[in-house]
């Protein structure tokens, strides 16, 4: 098996509850990322790999074969996609980031994958971006919202994976009215979606919750490149990655004259 250094724990269904990973994820992940236990168990069965740092360092990485990723990346079938990388801001943070990236690389090499991929935004986490460069990641593609696809080729030659560019079309295909699109089953995501849709219904708007339940659906239909939830109004993307009910509702009222 791929080696795991002593300062890293492999998280799996048998040790999930006693590992402390669920509380670690909730504390470190962005609001759109944090999901429920059942969702995580289901994703682990699909091939998701989770590694966490041993104390005193606090951090984790989630990566998955491209065939099972929810990220909208095309041509990633022979790749491993890093879906989340979070390390607490403390002494030794760069060491933790580097260790977690190397674990993902070792796993990918062991199972014969060609590329490691991660999606980042301009300005996100300078320390992580610096460590990615040190480990020979390069920018492969860019798309809407300053989102970049970084990758490290492990073996080749290969056709490089790319990011979709059809975001206007994806949003338009969701149709008229107010649509909240989401994946996963995190309580916070569902509560936020229902609050916004309830406001829309009370104002007489056509509303719909477009829940994506499979990774292949997400890769093809997600209307925002790096969000677990987004908001579309009459085919136009109005909220993505950490959207606020209050801010989005103000924008809806402005556009609809409510």
Short mmCIF file of C-alpha atoms in Angstrom, two decimals:
data_model
loop_
_atom_site.label_atom_id
_atom_site.label_comp_id
_atom_site.label_asym_id
_atom_site.label_seq_id
_atom_site.Cartn_x
_atom_site.Cartn_y
_atom_site.Cartn_z
CA UNK A 1 0.00 0.00 0.00
CA UNK A 2 0.95 3.65 -0.35
CA UNK A 3 2.98 4.70 2.65
CA UNK A 4 1.49 7.02 5.28
CA UNK A 5 3.91 9.04 7.45
CA UNK A 6 3.68 8.81 11.22
CA UNK A 7 2.23 12.29 11.59
CA UNK A 8 -0.77 11.45 9.37
CA UNK A 9 -3.88 9.38 10.18
CA UNK A 10 -5.92 7.54 7.55
CA UNK A 11 -9.62 8.19 8.21
CA UNK A 12 -11.99 5.34 7.28
CA UNK A 13 -15.46 4.16 8.36
CA UNK A 14 -14.14 1.96 11.22
CA UNK A 15 -12.22 4.79 12.90
CA UNK A 16 -14.27 7.79 11.73
CA UNK A 17 -16.01 8.51 15.04
CA UNK A 18 -13.01 8.06 17.30
CA UNK A 19 -10.59 9.87 14.98
CA UNK A 20 -12.11 13.27 15.72
CA UNK A 21 -12.24 14.05 12.00
CA UNK A 22 -15.86 15.24 11.93
CA UNK A 23 -15.21 17.98 14.49
CA UNK A 24 -11.90 18.86 12.78
CA UNK A 25 -13.62 19.23 9.40
CA UNK A 26 -16.38 21.35 10.90
CA UNK A 27 -13.82 23.61 12.54
CA UNK A 28 -11.52 24.09 9.57
CA UNK A 29 -13.60 23.66 6.41
CA UNK A 30 -15.41 26.48 4.70
CA UNK A 31 -19.17 26.61 5.42
CA UNK A 32 -20.07 25.26 1.98
CA UNK A 33 -17.82 22.26 2.44
CA UNK A 34 -18.81 20.92 5.85
CA UNK A 35 -21.20 17.99 5.44
CA UNK A 36 -22.86 15.31 7.51
CA UNK A 37 -21.57 11.96 8.74
CA UNK A 38 -23.81 9.92 6.42
CA UNK A 39 -22.67 11.95 3.42
CA UNK A 40 -19.03 11.32 4.32
CA UNK A 41 -19.59 7.58 4.79
CA UNK A 42 -21.25 7.43 1.38
CA UNK A 43 -18.39 9.31 -0.25
CA UNK A 44 -15.80 7.04 1.38
CA UNK A 45 -17.60 4.11 -0.23
CA UNK A 46 -17.24 5.90 -3.59
CA UNK A 47 -13.47 6.13 -3.23
CA UNK A 48 -12.89 9.33 -1.24
CA UNK A 49 -9.62 9.26 0.69
CA UNK A 50 -9.29 11.28 3.90
CA UNK A 51 -6.07 11.92 5.80
CA UNK A 52 -5.65 14.08 8.89
CA UNK A 53 -2.61 15.35 10.75
CA UNK A 54 -1.81 14.04 14.20
CA UNK A 55 -1.78 16.55 17.08
CA UNK A 56 -0.39 19.04 17.75
CA UNK A 57 -0.88 19.87 14.06
CA UNK A 58 -4.48 20.25 12.91
CA UNK A 59 -5.39 19.72 9.30
CA UNK A 60 -6.77 17.35 6.70
CA UNK A 61 -6.84 16.52 3.01
CA UNK A 62 -9.61 14.89 0.99
CA UNK A 63 -8.80 13.43 -2.42
CA UNK A 64 -10.57 11.09 -4.83
CA UNK A 65 -10.11 9.42 -8.22
CA UNK A 66 -11.31 11.68 -11.01
CA UNK A 67 -14.13 9.28 -11.92
CA UNK A 68 -15.71 9.98 -8.51
CA UNK A 69 -15.01 13.69 -8.09
CA UNK A 70 -17.81 16.22 -7.68
CA UNK A 71 -15.58 18.95 -9.06
CA UNK A 72 -16.52 20.02 -12.61
CA UNK A 73 -13.29 18.96 -14.29
CA UNK A 74 -13.23 17.38 -17.75
CA UNK A 75 -10.80 14.65 -18.76
CA UNK A 76 -9.89 13.71 -15.17
CA UNK A 77 -10.49 9.98 -15.45
CA UNK A 78 -6.79 9.14 -14.94
CA UNK A 79 -6.28 11.80 -12.29
CA UNK A 80 -6.59 12.14 -8.53
CA UNK A 81 -8.48 15.27 -7.51
CA UNK A 82 -7.71 17.02 -4.22
CA UNK A 83 -11.11 18.27 -3.15
CA UNK A 84 -10.14 19.87 0.16
CA UNK A 85 -6.87 20.80 1.88
CA UNK A 86 -7.07 22.66 5.18
CA UNK A 87 -4.40 23.18 7.84
CA UNK A 88 -4.82 25.31 10.95
CA UNK A 89 -2.90 28.56 11.05
CA UNK A 90 -0.16 27.80 13.53
CA UNK A 91 3.54 27.02 13.75
CA UNK A 92 4.35 24.14 11.45
CA UNK A 93 1.49 24.87 9.07
CA UNK A 94 3.64 24.69 5.93
CA UNK A 95 5.08 21.38 7.12
CA UNK A 96 1.53 20.03 7.52
CA UNK A 97 0.46 21.21 4.06
CA UNK A 98 3.52 19.60 2.52
CA UNK A 99 2.99 16.30 4.35
CA UNK A 100 -0.64 16.06 3.24
CA UNK A 101 0.19 16.83 -0.38
CA UNK A 102 2.88 14.13 -0.37
CA UNK A 103 0.42 11.59 1.03
CA UNK A 104 -1.94 12.27 -1.87
CA UNK A 105 0.95 11.98 -4.33
CA UNK A 106 2.14 8.68 -2.86
CA UNK A 107 -1.39 7.25 -3.08
CA UNK A 108 -1.80 8.43 -6.68
CA UNK A 109 1.56 6.97 -7.71
CA UNK A 110 0.90 3.66 -5.99
CA UNK A 111 -2.35 3.18 -7.90
CA UNK A 112 -0.91 4.33 -11.23
CA UNK A 113 -2.73 7.64 -11.75
CA UNK A 114 -1.24 10.13 -14.19
CA UNK A 115 -2.01 13.49 -12.60
CA UNK A 116 -2.80 15.20 -9.31
CA UNK A 117 -5.29 18.08 -9.56
CA UNK A 118 -6.54 20.84 -7.26
CA UNK A 119 -8.80 23.83 -7.90
CA UNK A 120 -7.82 27.15 -6.31
CA UNK A 121 -8.85 30.80 -6.63
CA UNK A 122 -6.56 33.78 -7.18
CA UNK A 123 -5.40 34.97 -3.78
CA UNK A 124 -6.44 31.84 -1.87
CA UNK A 125 -4.04 30.71 0.89
CA UNK A 126 -0.61 32.01 -0.21
CA UNK A 127 1.21 29.40 1.90
CA UNK A 128 -0.64 26.56 0.21
CA UNK A 129 0.01 27.99 -3.24
CA UNK A 130 3.70 28.38 -2.42
CA UNK A 131 3.90 24.75 -1.29
CA UNK A 132 2.11 23.61 -4.44
CA UNK A 133 4.79 25.37 -6.49
CA UNK A 134 7.54 23.78 -4.41
CA UNK A 135 6.04 20.39 -5.18
CA UNK A 136 6.00 21.15 -8.93
CA UNK A 137 2.32 21.91 -9.44
CA UNK A 138 1.59 24.23 -12.37
CA UNK A 139 -1.51 26.03 -13.64
CA UNK A 140 -3.28 23.88 -16.24
CA UNK A 141 -6.40 25.97 -16.90
CA UNK A 142 -8.52 28.91 -15.73
CA UNK A 143 -12.24 29.64 -15.73
CA UNK A 144 -14.95 31.92 -14.35
CA UNK A 145 -14.46 33.59 -10.98
CA UNK A 146 -10.65 33.53 -11.01
CA UNK A 147 -10.73 29.76 -10.51
CA UNK A 148 -7.60 27.93 -11.56
CA UNK A 149 -6.90 24.24 -12.09
CA UNK A 150 -3.45 23.33 -10.80
CA UNK A 151 -1.89 19.98 -11.54
CA UNK A 152 1.20 17.84 -11.20
CA UNK A 153 1.86 15.29 -13.93
CA UNK A 154 3.14 12.02 -12.48
CA UNK A 155 3.48 10.07 -15.71
CA UNK A 156 2.74 10.72 -19.35
CA UNK A 157 2.39 11.73 -22.04
CA UNK A 158 -1.28 12.50 -21.35
CA UNK A 159 -4.05 14.84 -22.44
CA UNK A 160 -4.27 17.42 -19.66
CA UNK A 161 -7.58 17.82 -17.80
CA UNK A 162 -9.43 21.12 -18.25
CA UNK A 163 -12.10 23.24 -16.62
CA UNK A 164 -15.49 23.79 -18.29
CA UNK A 165 -16.15 27.20 -19.80
CA UNK A 166 -19.91 26.87 -20.40
CA UNK A 167 -21.07 28.46 -17.12
CA UNK A 168 -23.60 30.81 -18.69
CA UNK A 169 -25.21 27.86 -20.45
CA UNK A 170 -25.28 25.76 -17.28
CA UNK A 171 -27.05 28.53 -15.36
CA UNK A 172 -29.45 29.22 -18.21
CA UNK A 173 -30.47 25.56 -18.42
CA UNK A 174 -31.77 25.71 -14.85
CA UNK A 175 -34.68 27.70 -16.25
CA UNK A 176 -36.81 30.58 -14.99
CA UNK A 177 -37.48 31.48 -11.38
CA UNK A 178 -35.34 31.11 -8.28
CA UNK A 179 -33.21 27.95 -8.17
CA UNK A 180 -30.88 26.90 -5.39
CA UNK A 181 -28.48 24.25 -6.63
CA UNK A 182 -26.63 22.14 -4.08
CA UNK A 183 -24.89 18.86 -3.52
CA UNK A 184 -24.24 16.95 -0.33
CA UNK A 185 -26.44 16.77 2.73
CA UNK A 186 -24.93 19.22 5.21
CA UNK A 187 -27.62 20.66 7.50
CA UNK A 188 -26.33 24.21 7.11
CA UNK A 189 -26.57 24.00 3.31
CA UNK A 190 -30.13 22.70 3.39
CA UNK A 191 -31.29 25.25 5.98
CA UNK A 192 -29.84 28.12 3.99
CA UNK A 193 -31.43 26.85 0.78
CA UNK A 194 -34.84 26.43 2.39
CA UNK A 195 -34.72 29.89 3.99
CA UNK A 196 -34.04 31.56 0.65
CA UNK A 197 -36.60 29.47 -1.25
CA UNK A 198 -39.22 30.18 1.42
CA UNK A 199 -38.68 33.91 0.99
CA UNK A 200 -39.03 33.46 -2.75
CA UNK A 201 -42.28 31.49 -2.44
CA UNK A 202 -43.75 34.08 -0.07
CA UNK A 203 -42.93 36.77 -2.66
CA UNK A 204 -44.71 34.80 -5.38
CA UNK A 205 -41.63 33.58 -7.23
CA UNK A 206 -41.35 30.18 -8.86
CA UNK A 207 -38.79 28.29 -6.77
CA UNK A 208 -36.90 25.02 -7.03
CA UNK A 209 -34.14 23.21 -5.15
CA UNK A 210 -31.89 21.44 -7.68
CA UNK A 211 -30.18 18.78 -5.58
CA UNK A 212 -27.33 16.96 -7.30
CA UNK A 213 -27.04 13.51 -5.76
CA UNK A 214 -24.32 11.93 -7.93
CA UNK A 215 -20.79 13.06 -8.87
CA UNK A 216 -21.42 12.66 -12.58
CA UNK A 217 -24.40 15.02 -12.28
CA UNK A 218 -22.26 17.62 -10.52
CA UNK A 219 -19.50 17.49 -13.14
CA UNK A 220 -21.98 18.16 -15.92
CA UNK A 221 -24.57 20.42 -14.29
CA UNK A 222 -22.93 22.51 -11.56
CA UNK A 223 -23.47 26.18 -12.40
CA UNK A 224 -20.50 27.41 -10.35
CA UNK A 225 -16.99 25.94 -10.66
CA UNK A 226 -16.02 25.50 -7.00
CA UNK A 227 -19.15 25.72 -4.84
CA UNK A 228 -21.24 23.07 -3.12
CA UNK A 229 -24.19 25.44 -3.38
CA UNK A 230 -25.13 28.31 -5.68
CA UNK A 231 -28.16 30.45 -6.54
CA UNK A 232 -29.55 31.11 -10.00
CA UNK A 233 -32.29 33.64 -10.79
CA UNK A 234 -33.98 33.40 -14.18
CA UNK A 235 -30.96 31.61 -15.62
CA UNK A 236 -28.41 34.06 -14.18
CA UNK A 237 -25.92 33.07 -11.46
CA UNK A 238 -26.38 35.45 -8.51
CA UNK A 239 -24.74 33.59 -5.61
CA UNK A 240 -21.90 31.12 -5.22
CA UNK A 241 -19.35 29.78 -2.69
CA UNK A 242 -20.45 30.95 0.75
CA UNK A 243 -23.42 33.00 -0.46
CA UNK A 244 -25.46 34.84 2.17
CA UNK A 245 -29.26 34.61 2.35
CA UNK A 246 -29.52 38.30 3.27
CA UNK A 247 -27.25 39.53 0.47
CA UNK A 248 -28.78 37.29 -2.17
CA UNK A 249 -32.32 38.21 -1.15
CA UNK A 250 -31.46 41.91 -1.42
CA UNK A 251 -30.16 41.30 -4.94
CA UNK A 252 -33.31 39.32 -5.86
CA UNK A 253 -35.52 42.13 -4.53
CA UNK A 254 -33.55 44.68 -6.56
CA UNK A 255 -33.85 42.68 -9.76
CA UNK A 256 -37.50 41.76 -9.28
CA UNK A 257 -38.65 45.08 -7.83
CA UNK A 258 -40.00 43.40 -4.70
#
